[in-house]
PDB file of C-alpha atoms in Angstrom:
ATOM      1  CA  UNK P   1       0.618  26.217  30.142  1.00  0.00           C
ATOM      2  CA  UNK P   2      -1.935  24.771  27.912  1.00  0.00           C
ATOM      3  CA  UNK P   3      -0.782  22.309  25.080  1.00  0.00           C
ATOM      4  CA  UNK P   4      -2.012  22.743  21.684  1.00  0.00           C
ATOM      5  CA  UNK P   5      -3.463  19.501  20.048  1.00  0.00           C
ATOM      6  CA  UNK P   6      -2.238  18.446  16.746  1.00  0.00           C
ATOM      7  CA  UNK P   7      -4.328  19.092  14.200  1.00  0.00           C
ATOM      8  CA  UNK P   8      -5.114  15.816  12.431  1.00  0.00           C
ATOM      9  CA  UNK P   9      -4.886  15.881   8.654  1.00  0.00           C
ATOM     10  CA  UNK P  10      -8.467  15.330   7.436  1.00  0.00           C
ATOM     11  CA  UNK P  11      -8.440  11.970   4.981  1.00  0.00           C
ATOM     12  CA  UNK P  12      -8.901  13.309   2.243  1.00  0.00           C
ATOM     13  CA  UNK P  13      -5.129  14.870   2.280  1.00  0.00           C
ATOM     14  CA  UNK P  14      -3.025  11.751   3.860  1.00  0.00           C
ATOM     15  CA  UNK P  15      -3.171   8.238   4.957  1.00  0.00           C
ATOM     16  CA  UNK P  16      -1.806   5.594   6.966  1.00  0.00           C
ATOM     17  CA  UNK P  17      -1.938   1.917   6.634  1.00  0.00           C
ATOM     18  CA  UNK P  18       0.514  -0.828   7.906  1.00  0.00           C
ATOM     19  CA  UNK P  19       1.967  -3.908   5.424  1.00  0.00           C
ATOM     20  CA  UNK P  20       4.267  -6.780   6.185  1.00  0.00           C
ATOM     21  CA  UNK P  21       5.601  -8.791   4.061  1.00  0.00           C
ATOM     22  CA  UNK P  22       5.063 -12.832   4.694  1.00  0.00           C
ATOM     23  CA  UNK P  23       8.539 -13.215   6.652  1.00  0.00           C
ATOM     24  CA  UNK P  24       8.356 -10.097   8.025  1.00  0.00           C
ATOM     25  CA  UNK P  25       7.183  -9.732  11.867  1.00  0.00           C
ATOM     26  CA  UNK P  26       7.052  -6.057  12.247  1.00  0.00           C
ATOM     27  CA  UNK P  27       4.472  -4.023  10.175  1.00  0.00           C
ATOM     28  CA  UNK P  28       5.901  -1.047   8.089  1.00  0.00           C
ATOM     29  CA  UNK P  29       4.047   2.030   7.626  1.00  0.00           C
ATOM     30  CA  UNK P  30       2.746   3.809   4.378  1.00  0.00           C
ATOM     31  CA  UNK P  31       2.125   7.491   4.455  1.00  0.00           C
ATOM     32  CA  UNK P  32       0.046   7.873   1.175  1.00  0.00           C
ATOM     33  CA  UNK P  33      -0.300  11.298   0.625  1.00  0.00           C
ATOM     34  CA  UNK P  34      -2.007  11.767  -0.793  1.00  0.00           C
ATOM     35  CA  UNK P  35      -4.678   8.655  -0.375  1.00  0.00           C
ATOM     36  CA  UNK P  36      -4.425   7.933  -3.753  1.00  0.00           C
ATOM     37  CA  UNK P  37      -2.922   4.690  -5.975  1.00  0.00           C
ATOM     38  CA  UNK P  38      -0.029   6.925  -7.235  1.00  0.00           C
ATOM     39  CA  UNK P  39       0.407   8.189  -3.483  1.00  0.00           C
ATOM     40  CA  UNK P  40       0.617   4.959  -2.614  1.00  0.00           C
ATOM     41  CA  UNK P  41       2.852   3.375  -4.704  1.00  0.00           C
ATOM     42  CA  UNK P  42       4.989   6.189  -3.839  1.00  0.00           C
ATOM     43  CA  UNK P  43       4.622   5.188  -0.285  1.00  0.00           C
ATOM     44  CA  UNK P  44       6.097   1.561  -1.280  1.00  0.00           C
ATOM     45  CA  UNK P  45       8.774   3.194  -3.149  1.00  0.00           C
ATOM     46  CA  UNK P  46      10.059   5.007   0.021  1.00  0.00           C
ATOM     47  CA  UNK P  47       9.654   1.851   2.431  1.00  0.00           C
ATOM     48  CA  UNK P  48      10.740  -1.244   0.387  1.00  0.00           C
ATOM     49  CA  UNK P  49      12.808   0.233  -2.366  1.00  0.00           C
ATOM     50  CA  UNK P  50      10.683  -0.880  -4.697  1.00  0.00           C
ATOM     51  CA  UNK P  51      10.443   1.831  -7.838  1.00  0.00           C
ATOM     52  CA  UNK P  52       6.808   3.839  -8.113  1.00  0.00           C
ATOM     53  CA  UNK P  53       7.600   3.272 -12.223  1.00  0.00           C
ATOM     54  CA  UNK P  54       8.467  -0.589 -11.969  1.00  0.00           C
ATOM     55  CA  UNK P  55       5.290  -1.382 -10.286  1.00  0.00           C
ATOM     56  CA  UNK P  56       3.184  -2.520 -12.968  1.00  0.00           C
ATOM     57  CA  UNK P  57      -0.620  -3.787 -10.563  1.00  0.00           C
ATOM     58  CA  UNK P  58      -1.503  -2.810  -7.262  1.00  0.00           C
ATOM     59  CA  UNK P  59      -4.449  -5.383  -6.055  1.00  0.00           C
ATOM     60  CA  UNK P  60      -6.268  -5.729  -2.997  1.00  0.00           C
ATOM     61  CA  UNK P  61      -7.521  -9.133  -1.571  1.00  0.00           C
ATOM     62  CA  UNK P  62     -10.295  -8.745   0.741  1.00  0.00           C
ATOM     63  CA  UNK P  63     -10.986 -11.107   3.788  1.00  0.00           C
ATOM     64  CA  UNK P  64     -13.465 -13.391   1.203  1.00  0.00           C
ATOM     65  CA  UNK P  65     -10.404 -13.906  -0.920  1.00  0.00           C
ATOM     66  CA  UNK P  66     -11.777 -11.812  -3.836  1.00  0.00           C
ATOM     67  CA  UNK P  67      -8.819  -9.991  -5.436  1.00  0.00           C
ATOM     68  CA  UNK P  68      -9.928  -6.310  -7.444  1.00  0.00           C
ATOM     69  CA  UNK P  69      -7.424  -4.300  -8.993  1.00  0.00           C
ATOM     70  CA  UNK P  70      -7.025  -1.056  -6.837  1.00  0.00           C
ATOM     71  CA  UNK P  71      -7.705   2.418  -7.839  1.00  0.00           C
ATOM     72  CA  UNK P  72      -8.960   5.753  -5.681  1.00  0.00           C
ATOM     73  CA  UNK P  73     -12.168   4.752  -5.435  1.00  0.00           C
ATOM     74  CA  UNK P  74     -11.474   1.354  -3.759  1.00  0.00           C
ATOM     75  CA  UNK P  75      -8.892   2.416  -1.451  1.00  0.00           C
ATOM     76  CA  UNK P  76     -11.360   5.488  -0.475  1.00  0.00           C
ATOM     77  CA  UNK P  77     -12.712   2.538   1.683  1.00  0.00           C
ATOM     78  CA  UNK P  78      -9.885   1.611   3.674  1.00  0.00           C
ATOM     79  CA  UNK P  79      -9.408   3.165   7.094  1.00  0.00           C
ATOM     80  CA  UNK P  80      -6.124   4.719   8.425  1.00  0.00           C
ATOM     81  CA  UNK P  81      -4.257   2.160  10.494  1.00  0.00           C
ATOM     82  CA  UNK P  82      -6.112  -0.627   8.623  1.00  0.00           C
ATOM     83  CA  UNK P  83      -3.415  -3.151   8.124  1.00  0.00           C
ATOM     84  CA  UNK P  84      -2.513  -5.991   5.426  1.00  0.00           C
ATOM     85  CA  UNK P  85      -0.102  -8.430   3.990  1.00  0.00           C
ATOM     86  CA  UNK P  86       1.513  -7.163   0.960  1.00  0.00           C
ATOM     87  CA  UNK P  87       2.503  -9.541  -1.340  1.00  0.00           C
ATOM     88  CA  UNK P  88       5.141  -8.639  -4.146  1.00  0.00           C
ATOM     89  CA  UNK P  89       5.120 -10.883  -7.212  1.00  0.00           C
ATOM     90  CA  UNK P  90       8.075  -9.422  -9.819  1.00  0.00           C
ATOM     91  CA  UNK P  91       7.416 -10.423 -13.474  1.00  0.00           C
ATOM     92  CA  UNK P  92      10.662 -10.528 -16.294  1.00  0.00           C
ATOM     93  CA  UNK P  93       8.980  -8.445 -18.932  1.00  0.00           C
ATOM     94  CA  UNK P  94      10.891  -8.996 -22.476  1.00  0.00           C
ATOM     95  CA  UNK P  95      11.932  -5.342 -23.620  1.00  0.00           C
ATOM     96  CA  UNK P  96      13.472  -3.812 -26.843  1.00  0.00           C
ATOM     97  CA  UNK P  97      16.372  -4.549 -27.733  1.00  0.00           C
ATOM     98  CA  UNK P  98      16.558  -8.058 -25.462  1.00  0.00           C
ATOM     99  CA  UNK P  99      16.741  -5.869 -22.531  1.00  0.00           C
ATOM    100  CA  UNK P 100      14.064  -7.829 -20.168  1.00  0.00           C
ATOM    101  CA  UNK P 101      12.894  -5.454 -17.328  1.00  0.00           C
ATOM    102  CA  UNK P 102      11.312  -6.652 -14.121  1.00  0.00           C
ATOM    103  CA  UNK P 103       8.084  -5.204 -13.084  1.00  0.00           C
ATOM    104  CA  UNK P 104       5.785  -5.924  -9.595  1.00  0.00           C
ATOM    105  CA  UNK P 105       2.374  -6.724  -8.892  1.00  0.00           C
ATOM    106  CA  UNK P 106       1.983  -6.169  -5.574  1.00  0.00           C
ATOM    107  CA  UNK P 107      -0.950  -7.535  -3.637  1.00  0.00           C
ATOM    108  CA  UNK P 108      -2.343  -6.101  -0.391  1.00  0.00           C
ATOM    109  CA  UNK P 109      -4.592  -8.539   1.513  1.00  0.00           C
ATOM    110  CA  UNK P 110      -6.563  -7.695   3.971  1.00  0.00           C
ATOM    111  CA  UNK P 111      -6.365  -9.160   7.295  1.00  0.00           C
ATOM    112  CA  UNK P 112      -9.353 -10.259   9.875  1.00  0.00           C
ATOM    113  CA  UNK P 113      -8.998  -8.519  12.928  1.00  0.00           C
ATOM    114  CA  UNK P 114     -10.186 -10.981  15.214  1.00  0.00           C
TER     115      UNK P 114
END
């Protein structure tokens, strides 16, 4: 009986990539499908509870330290299985009304594989 390989998804449609937070050990994965900046903060949504619509930056920090604000075209660059820290800063926004509202910027930093 011959087994049928899995077709892999081509990039373009899905992603994966592995975060940790700074006291976490164990990397959890993102699926961003698709490999987009709305895909994945979906992705952190699903894993870390962490509402798509309360995340108000997603940045990347490459190995140099330079931090970029991430959109499609940046993450386009990343590989799947590439894997970073992901750092969540929440910010107390004042809202209307006196009803403050807490928002994220969450960092991904890239690490050296060496």
């Amino acid at each position: 009986e011959t087994r049928r390989r899995k077709p892999f998804p081509p990039p373009e449609t899905r992603m994966v990539v592995y975060v940790r937070q700074e006291n976490e050990e164990i990397y959890t994965p993102l699926h961003l499908v698709p490999p987009t900046v709305p895909g994945l903060a979906r992705a952190i949504e699903t894993k870390y509870n962490v509402s798509a619509t309360a995340i108000r930056y997603l940045y990347r920090r490459n190995s140099k330290g330079i931090v970029a604000k991430l959109d499609d075209d940046l993450l386009k660059f990343y590989c799947n299985e590439d894997t970073f820290l992901m750092q969540v800063t929440a910010i107390e926004l004042e809202g209307v009304g006196g009803q403050d509202s807490i928002m994220y910027d969450i960092t991904l930093c890239e690490l050296n594989d060496s």
